[in-house]
mmCIF file of C-alpha atoms in Angstrom:
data_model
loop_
_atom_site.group_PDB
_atom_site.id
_atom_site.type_symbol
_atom_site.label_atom_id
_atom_site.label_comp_id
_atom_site.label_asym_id
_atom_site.label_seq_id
_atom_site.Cartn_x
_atom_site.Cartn_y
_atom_site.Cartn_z
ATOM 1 C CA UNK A 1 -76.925 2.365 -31.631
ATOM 2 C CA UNK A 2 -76.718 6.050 -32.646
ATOM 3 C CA UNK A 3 -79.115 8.492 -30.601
ATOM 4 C CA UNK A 4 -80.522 11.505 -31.455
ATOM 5 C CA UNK A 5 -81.636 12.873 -28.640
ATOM 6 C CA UNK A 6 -83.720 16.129 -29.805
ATOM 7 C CA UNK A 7 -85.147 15.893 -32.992
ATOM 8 C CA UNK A 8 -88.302 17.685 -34.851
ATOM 9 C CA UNK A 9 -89.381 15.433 -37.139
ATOM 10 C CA UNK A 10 -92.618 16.445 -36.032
ATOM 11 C CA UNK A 11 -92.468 19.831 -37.754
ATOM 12 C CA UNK A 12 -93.785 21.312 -41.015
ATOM 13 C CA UNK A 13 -90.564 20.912 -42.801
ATOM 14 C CA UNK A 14 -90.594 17.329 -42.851
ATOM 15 C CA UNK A 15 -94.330 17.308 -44.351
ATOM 16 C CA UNK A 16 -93.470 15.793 -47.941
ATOM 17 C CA UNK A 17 -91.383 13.233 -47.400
ATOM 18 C CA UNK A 18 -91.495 12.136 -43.267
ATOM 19 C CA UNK A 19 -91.736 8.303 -43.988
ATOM 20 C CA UNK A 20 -88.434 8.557 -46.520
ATOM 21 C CA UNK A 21 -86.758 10.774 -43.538
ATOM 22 C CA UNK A 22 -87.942 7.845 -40.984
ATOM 23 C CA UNK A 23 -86.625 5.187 -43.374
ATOM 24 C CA UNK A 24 -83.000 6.899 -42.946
ATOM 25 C CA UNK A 25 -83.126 6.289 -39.777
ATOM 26 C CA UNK A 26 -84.150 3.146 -38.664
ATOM 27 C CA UNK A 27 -81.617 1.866 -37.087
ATOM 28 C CA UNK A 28 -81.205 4.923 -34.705
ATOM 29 C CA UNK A 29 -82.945 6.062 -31.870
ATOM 30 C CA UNK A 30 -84.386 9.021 -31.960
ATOM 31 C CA UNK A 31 -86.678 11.423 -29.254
ATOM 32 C CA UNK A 32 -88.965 13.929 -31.145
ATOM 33 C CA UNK A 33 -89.705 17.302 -29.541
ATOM 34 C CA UNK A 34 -92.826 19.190 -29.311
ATOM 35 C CA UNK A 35 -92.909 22.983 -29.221
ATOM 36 C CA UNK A 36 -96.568 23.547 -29.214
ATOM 37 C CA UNK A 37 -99.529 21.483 -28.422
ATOM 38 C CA UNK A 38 -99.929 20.241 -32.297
ATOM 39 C CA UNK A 39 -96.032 19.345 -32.543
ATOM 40 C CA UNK A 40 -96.559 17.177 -29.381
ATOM 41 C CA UNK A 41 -99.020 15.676 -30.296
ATOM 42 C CA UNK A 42 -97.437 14.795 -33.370
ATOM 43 C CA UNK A 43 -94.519 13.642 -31.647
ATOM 44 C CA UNK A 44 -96.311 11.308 -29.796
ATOM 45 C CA UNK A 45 -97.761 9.848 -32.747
ATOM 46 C CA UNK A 46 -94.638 9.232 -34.258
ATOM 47 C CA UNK A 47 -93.652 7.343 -31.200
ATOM 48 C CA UNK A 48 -96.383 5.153 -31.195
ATOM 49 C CA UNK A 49 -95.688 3.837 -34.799
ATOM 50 C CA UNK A 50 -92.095 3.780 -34.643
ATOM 51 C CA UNK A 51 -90.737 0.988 -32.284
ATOM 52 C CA UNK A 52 -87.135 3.489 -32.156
ATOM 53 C CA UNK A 53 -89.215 6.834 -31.874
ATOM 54 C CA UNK A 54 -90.131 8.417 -28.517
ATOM 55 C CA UNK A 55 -91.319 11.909 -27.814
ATOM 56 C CA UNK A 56 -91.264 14.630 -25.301
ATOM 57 C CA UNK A 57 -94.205 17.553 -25.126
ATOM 58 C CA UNK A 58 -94.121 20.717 -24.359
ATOM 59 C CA UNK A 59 -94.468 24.999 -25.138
ATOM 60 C CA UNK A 60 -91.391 26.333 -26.475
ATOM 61 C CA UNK A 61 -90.620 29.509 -24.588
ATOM 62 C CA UNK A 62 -90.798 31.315 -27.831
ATOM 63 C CA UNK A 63 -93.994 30.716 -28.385
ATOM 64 C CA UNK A 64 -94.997 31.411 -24.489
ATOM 65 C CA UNK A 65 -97.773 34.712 -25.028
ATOM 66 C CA UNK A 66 -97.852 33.627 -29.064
ATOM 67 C CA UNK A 67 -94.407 35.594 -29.719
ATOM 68 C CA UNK A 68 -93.343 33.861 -32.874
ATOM 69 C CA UNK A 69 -93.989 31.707 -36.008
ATOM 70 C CA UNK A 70 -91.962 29.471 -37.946
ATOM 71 C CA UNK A 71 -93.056 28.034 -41.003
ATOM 72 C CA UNK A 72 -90.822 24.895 -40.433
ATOM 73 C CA UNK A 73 -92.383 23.784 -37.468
ATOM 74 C CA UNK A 74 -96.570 24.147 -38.726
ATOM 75 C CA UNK A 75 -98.658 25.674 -41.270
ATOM 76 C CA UNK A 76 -100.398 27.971 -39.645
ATOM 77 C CA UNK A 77 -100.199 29.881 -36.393
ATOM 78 C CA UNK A 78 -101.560 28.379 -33.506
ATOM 79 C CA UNK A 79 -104.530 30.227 -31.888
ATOM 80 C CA UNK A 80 -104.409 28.810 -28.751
ATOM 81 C CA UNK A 81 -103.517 30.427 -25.212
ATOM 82 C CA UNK A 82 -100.296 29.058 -23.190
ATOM 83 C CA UNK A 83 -102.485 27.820 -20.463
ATOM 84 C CA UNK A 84 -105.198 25.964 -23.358
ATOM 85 C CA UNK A 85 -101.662 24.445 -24.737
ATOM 86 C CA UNK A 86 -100.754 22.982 -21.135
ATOM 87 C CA UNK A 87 -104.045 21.212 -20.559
ATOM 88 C CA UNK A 88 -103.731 19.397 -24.069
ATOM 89 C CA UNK A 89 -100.348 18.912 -23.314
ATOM 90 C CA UNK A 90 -101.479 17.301 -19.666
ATOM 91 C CA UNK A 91 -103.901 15.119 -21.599
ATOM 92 C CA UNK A 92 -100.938 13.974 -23.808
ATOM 93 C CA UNK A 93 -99.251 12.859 -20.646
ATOM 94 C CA UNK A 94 -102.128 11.395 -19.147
ATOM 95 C CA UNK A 95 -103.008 8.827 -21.884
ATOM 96 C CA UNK A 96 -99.580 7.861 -22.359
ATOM 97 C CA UNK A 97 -99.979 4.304 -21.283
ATOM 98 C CA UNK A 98 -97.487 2.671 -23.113
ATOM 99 C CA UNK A 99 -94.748 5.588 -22.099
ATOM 100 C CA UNK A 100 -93.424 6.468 -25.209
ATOM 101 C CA UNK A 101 -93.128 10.302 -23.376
ATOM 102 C CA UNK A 102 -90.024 10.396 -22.386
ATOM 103 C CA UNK A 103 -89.377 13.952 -20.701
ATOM 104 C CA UNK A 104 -91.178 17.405 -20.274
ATOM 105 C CA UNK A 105 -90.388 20.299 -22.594
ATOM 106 C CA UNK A 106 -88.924 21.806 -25.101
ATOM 107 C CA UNK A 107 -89.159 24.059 -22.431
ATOM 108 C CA UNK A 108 -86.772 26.896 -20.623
ATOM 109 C CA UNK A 109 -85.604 30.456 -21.776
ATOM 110 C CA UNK A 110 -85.242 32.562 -24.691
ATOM 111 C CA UNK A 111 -84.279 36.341 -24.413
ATOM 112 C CA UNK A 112 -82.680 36.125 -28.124
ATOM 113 C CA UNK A 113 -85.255 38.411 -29.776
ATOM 114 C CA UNK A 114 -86.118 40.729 -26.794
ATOM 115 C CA UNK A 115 -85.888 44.212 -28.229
ATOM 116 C CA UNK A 116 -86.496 46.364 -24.916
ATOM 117 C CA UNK A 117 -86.237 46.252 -21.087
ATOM 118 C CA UNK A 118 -89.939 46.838 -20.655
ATOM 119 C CA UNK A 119 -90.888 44.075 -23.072
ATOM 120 C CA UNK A 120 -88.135 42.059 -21.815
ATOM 121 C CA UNK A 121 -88.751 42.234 -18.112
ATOM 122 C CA UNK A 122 -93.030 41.174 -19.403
ATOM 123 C CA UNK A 123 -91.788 38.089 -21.298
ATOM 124 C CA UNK A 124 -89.282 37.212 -18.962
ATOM 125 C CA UNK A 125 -91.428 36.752 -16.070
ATOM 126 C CA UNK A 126 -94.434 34.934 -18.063
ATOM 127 C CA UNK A 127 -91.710 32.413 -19.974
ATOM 128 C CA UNK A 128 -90.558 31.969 -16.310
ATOM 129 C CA UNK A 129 -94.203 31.118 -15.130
ATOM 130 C CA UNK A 130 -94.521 28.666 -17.897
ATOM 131 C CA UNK A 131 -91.406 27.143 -16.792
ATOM 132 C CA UNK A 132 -92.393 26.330 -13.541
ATOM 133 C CA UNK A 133 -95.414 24.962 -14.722
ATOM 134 C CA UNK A 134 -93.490 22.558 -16.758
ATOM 135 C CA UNK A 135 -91.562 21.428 -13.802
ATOM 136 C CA UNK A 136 -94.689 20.614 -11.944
ATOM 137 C CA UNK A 137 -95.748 18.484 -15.143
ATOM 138 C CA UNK A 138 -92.845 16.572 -15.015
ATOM 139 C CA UNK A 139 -92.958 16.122 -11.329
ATOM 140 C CA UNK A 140 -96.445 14.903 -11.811
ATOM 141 C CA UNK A 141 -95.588 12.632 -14.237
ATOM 142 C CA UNK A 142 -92.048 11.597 -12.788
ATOM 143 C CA UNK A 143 -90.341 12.794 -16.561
ATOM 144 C CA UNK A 144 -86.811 14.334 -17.239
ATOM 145 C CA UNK A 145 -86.862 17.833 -18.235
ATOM 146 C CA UNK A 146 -85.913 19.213 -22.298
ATOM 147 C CA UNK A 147 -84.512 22.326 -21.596
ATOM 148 C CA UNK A 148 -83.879 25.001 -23.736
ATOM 149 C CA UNK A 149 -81.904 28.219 -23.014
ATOM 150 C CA UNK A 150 -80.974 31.135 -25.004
ATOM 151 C CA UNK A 151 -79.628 34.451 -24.226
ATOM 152 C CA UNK A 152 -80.289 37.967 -25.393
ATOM 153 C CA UNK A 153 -77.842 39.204 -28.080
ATOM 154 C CA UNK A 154 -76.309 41.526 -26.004
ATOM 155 C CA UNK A 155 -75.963 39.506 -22.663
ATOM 156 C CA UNK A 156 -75.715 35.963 -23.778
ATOM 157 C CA UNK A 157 -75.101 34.223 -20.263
ATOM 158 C CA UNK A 158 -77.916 35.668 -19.067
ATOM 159 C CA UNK A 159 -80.653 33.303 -19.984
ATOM 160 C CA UNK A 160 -78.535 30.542 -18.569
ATOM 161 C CA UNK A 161 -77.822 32.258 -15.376
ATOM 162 C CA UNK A 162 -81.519 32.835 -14.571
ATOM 163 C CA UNK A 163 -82.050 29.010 -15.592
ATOM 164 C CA UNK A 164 -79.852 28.197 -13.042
ATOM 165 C CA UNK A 165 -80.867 30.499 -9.700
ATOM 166 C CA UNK A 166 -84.886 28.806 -10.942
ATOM 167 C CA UNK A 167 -83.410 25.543 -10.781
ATOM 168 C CA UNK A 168 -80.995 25.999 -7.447
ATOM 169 C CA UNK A 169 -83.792 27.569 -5.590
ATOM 170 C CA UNK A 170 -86.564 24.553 -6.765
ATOM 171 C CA UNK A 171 -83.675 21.921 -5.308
ATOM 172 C CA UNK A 172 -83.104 24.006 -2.332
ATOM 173 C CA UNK A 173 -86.732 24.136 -0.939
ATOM 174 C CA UNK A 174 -88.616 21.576 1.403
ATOM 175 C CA UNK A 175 -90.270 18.244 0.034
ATOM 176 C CA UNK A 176 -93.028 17.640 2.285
ATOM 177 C CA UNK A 177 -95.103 14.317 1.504
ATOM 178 C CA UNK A 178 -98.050 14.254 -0.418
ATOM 179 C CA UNK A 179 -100.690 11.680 -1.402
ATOM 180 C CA UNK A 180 -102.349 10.667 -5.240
ATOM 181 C CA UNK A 181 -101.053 11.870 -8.318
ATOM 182 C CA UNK A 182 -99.954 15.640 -7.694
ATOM 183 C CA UNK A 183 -100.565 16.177 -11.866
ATOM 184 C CA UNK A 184 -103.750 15.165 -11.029
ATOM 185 C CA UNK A 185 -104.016 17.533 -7.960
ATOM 186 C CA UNK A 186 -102.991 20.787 -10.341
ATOM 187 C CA UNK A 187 -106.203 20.253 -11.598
ATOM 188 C CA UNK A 188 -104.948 20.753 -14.751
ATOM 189 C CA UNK A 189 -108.297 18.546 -16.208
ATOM 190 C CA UNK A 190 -110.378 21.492 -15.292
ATOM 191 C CA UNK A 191 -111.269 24.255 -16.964
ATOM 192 C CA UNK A 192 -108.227 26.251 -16.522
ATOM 193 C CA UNK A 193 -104.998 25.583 -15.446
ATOM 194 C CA UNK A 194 -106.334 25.054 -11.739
ATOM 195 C CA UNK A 195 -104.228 26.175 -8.707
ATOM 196 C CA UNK A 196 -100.510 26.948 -10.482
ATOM 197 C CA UNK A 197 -100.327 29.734 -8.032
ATOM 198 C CA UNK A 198 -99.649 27.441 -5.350
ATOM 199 C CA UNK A 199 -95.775 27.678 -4.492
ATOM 200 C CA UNK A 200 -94.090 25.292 -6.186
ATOM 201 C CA UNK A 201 -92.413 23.117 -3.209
ATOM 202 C CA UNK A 202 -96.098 22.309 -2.338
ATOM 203 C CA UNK A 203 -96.797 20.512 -5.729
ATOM 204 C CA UNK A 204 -93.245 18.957 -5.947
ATOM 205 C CA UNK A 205 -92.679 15.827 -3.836
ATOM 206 C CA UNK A 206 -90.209 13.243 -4.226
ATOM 207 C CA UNK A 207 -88.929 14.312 -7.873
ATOM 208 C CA UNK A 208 -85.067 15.622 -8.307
ATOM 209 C CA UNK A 209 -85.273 17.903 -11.264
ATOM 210 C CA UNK A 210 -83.400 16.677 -13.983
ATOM 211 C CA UNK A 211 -82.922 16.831 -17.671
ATOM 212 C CA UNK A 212 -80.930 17.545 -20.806
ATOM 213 C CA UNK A 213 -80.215 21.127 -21.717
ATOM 214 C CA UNK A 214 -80.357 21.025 -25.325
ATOM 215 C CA UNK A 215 -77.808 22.630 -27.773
ATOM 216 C CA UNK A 216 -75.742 23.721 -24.780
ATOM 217 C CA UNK A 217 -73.997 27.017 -26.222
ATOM 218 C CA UNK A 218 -72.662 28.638 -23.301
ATOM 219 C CA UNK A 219 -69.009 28.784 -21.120
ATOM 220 C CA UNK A 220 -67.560 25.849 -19.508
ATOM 221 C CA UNK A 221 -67.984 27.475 -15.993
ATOM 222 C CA UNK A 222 -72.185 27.279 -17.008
ATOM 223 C CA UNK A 223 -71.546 23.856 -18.106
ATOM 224 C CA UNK A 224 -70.436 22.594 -14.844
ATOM 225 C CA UNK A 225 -73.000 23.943 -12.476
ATOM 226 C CA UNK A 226 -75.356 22.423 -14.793
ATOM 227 C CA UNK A 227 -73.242 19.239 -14.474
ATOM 228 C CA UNK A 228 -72.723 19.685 -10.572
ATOM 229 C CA UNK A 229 -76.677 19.412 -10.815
ATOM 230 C CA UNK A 230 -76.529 16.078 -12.184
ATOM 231 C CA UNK A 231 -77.754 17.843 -15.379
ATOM 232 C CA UNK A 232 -76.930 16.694 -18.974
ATOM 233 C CA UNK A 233 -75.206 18.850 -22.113
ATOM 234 C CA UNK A 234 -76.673 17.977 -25.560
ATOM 235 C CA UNK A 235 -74.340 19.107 -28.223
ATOM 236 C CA UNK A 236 -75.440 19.884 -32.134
ATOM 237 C CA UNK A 237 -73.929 20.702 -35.497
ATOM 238 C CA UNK A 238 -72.834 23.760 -33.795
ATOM 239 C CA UNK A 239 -69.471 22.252 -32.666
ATOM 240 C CA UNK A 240 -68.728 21.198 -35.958
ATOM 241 C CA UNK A 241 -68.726 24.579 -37.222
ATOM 242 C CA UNK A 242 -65.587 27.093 -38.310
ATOM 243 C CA UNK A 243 -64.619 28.808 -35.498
ATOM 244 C CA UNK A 244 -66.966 32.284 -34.950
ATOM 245 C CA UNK A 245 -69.273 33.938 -32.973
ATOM 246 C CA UNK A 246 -72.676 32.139 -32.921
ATOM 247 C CA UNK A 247 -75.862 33.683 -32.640
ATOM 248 C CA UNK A 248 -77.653 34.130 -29.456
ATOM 249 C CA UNK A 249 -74.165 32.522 -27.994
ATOM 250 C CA UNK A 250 -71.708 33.383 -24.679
ATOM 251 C CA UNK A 251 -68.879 30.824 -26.854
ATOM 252 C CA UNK A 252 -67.700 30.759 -30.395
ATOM 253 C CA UNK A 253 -67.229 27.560 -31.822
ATOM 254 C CA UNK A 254 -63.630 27.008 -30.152
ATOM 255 C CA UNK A 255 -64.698 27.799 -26.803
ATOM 256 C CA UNK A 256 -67.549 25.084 -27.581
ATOM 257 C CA UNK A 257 -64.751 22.528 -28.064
ATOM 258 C CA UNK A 258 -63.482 23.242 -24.557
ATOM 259 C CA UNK A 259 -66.386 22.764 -23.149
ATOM 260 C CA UNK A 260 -67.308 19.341 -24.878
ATOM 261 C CA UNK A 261 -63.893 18.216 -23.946
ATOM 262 C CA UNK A 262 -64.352 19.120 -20.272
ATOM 263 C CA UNK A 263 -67.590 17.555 -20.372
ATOM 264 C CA UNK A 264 -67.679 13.902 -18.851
ATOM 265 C CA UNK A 265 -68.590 11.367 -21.203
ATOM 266 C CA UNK A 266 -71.569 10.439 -18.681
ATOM 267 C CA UNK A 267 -73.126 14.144 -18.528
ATOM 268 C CA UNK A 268 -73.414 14.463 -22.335
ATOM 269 C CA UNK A 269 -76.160 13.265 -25.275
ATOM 270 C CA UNK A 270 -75.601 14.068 -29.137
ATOM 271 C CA UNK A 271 -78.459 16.258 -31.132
ATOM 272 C CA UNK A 272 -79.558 17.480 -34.614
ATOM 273 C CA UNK A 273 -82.058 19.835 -33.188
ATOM 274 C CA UNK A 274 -82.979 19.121 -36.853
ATOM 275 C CA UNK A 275 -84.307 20.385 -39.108
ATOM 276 C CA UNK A 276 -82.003 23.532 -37.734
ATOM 277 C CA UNK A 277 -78.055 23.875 -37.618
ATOM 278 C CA UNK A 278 -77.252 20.723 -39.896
ATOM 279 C CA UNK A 279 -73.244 19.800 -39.421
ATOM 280 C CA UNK A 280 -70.494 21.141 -41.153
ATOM 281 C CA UNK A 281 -70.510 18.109 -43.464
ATOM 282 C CA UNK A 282 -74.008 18.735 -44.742
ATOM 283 C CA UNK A 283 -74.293 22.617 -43.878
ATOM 284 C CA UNK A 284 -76.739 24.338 -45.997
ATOM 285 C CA UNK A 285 -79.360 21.184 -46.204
ATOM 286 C CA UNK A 286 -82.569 20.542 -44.076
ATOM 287 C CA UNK A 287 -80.839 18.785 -41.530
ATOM 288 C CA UNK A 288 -82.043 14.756 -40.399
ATOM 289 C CA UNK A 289 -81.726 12.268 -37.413
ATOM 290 C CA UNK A 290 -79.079 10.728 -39.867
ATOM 291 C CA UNK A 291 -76.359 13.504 -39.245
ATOM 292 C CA UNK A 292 -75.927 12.652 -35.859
ATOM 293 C CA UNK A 293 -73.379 10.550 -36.958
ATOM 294 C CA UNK A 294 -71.691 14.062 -37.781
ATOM 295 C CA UNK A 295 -71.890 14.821 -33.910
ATOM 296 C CA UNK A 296 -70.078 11.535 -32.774
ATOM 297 C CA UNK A 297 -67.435 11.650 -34.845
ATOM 298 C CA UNK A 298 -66.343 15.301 -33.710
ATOM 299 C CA UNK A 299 -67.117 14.491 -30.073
ATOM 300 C CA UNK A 300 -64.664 11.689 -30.479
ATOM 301 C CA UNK A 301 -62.128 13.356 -32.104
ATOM 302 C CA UNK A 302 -62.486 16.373 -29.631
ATOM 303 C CA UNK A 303 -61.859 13.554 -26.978
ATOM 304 C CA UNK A 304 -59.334 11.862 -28.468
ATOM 305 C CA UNK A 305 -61.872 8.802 -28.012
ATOM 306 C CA UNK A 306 -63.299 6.374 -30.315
ATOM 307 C CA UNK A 307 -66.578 6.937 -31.898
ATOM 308 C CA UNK A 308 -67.924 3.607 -30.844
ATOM 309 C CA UNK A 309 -67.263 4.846 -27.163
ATOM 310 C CA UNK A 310 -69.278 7.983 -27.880
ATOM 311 C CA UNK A 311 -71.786 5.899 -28.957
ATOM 312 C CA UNK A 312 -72.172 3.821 -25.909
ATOM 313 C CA UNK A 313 -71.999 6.463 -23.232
ATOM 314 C CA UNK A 314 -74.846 8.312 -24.820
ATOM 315 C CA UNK A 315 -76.902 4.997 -24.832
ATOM 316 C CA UNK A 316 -75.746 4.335 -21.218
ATOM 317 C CA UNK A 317 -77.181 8.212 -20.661
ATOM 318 C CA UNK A 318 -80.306 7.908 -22.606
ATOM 319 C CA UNK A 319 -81.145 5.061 -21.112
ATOM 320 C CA UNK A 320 -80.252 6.611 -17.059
ATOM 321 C CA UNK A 321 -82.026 9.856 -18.328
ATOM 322 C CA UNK A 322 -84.868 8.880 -20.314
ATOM 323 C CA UNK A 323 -85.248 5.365 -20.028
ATOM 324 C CA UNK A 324 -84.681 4.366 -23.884
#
C-alpha cells in the first residue's frame, strides 16, 4: 500500500474540496501534519474519521515567536503564544486514546528567511527552545519525532548541522529512572508551560530519539549521520525535479539523487509535503497524497529497484517508525 508519510491535508488549501481529495486516496496511507495548534487539531480529526489517516502535532519552527503566515495552511493568523500552542498541543496528545498520533512535530529548524545575525542569533535560540520542548513531548508520550530542517540561503548546511550537535548531545547525556508519566510531570496542564527549564536529561527517561526528517535536502555526508542515528530520510517531489539549485538547499537536484541512492531502503519514507513541491509529472498543480506514486517510481528507478519493493520497505518503515 502506497504511504505518504507527511501530508497537509489539514491546511487551508484543501478547504473546498477535502472529502474529493480524501476520496483519491483511499487506498493509501497517509500521516497528516500539524504546524500550529488549529492544523493539529485538524489533523487529528481527520485521523479519527479516516480508518487510513493518522496525524502528528506540532509548532512549525516558522511559526515559533508568530514569524510567518501562509494562506495555504489557515485563514487567518493565529493569535496564540508558542507556549499557549504547546499546552493545546499536550491536550491533543493526552486524549488520544485510540492513538491515531503517530509522532511529535512538524518540528526542527528553519534559518531560510533570517535576514540578519542579530535577528538570527534571537530566533535561533527560541526555535531551539521549542525544539527541545518537543522532544520532551514525545518522550512523554513515547512518539517518533517529524523533523523539519532548513538552512539559511547563504549557509544551507547549517540548519542541519545544529540539528545534529542538539540531537548528539540529547543521546549522549545520562538516563536516570523516573516514575509516572514525565508529560504529565512537565506540568504542561498548568497554567503555563510548567518547569521546561529543567535540563532536558532530567525529563527524558527511557526514550531513544527518533524520527523522520522530512524533505531531506541536504549532502549525503548529513544524510548518514542522520542515518548512523537510526534516523529516517523522507524524500518529496524535489527529486523528481530538473537538475538546479533548490531553494533553502546544500544539493541541487543531482546531488539529491546521490543521496537517495546511498540511502538504505530501510532508512527512507516517501512524501508530498503536499500541498507544496508537487512532482515533476504534475508540477504547477496543488499537489495531493495521490502523487506519491510520483515519488516511488523515481526512487525505484534511482535504485535500479522495482517500485513494488519501494513500496514495501516504506510500509516495513512506517510501520517500525510509526506504528501504521
Amino acid at each position: 500500500m502506497l504511504i505518504d508519510c507527511h501530508a497537509h491535508l489539514n491546511f487551508q488549501a484543501y478547504a473546498n474540496d477535502r472529502n474529493e481529495v480524501i476520496n483519491r486516496c483511499q487506498n493509501m496511507k497517509v500521516i497528516n501534519i500539524g504546524s500550529q495548534y488549529p492544523t493539529s487539531r485538524l489533523a487529528l480529526e481527520l485521523a479519527r474519521k479516516n480508518k487510513n489517516m493518522f496525524a502528528s502535532v506540532g509548532l512549525h519552527p516558522i511559526h515559533v515567536g508568530g514569524q510567518e503566515y501562509d494562506e495555504n495552511e489557515v485563514r487567518e493568523k493565529v493569535e496564540m503564544s508558542d507556549e499557549e500552542q504547546l499546552v493545546k498541543i499536550k491536550e491533543l496528545l493526552a486524549t488520544d486514546k485510540d492513538n491515531r498520533i503517530v509522532a511529535v512535530g512538524e518540528t526542527g529548524l528553519d534559518y531560510f528567511h533570517f535576514d540578519s545575525k542579530k535577528q538570527e542569533n534571537k530566533k535561533t535560540k527560541k526555535q531551539e527552545e521549542v525544539f527541545l520542548k518537543h522532544i520532551e513531548l514525545a518522550r512523554g508520550f513515547n512518539k517518533p519525532l517529524m523533523l523539519h530542517c532548513r538552512g539559511a540561503k547563504d549557509n544551507p548546511e547549517e540548519a542541519y548541522r545544529d540539528m545534529l550537535k542538539i540531537i548528539n548531545y540529547q543521546l549522549s547525556q545520562p538516563q536516570p529512572k523516573a516514575d509516572g508519566h514525565l508529560a504529565q510531570k512537565a506540568g504542561l496542564l498548568q497554567k503555563g508551560m510548567g518547569p521546561w527549564s529543567k535540563p532536558l536529561a532530567e525529563i527524558i527517561n527511557n526514550y531513544k530519539i527518533q524520527g523522520m526528517i522530512h524533505c531531506f535536502s541536504s549532502t549525503v555526508d548529513i544524510a548518514q549521520r542522520f542515518i548512523n542515528l537510526g534516523f529516517y530520510l523522507g524524500f518529496t517531489g524535489i527529486i523528481t525535479f530538473p537538475l538546479r539549485r533548490g531553494s533553502g538547499s546544500s544539493t541541487n537536484a543531482g546531488e539529491l539523487v546521490n543521496v537517495v541512492k546511498q540511502t538504505p531502503l530501510n532508512h527512507i519514507f516517501t512524501e508530498t509535503d503536499c500541498p507544496y513541491l508537487a512532482p515533476q509529472p504534475v508540477r504547477g498543480q496543488r499537489n495531493e497524497p495521490s502523487y506519491v506514486k510520483y515519488i516511488v517510481e523515481e526512487i525505484a528507478k534511482i535504485k535500479g529497484i522495482g517500485y513494488d519493493e519501494v513500496i514495501t520497505a516504506v510500509e516495513e518503515n512506517a510501520r517500525e517508525l510509526f506504528g501504521v
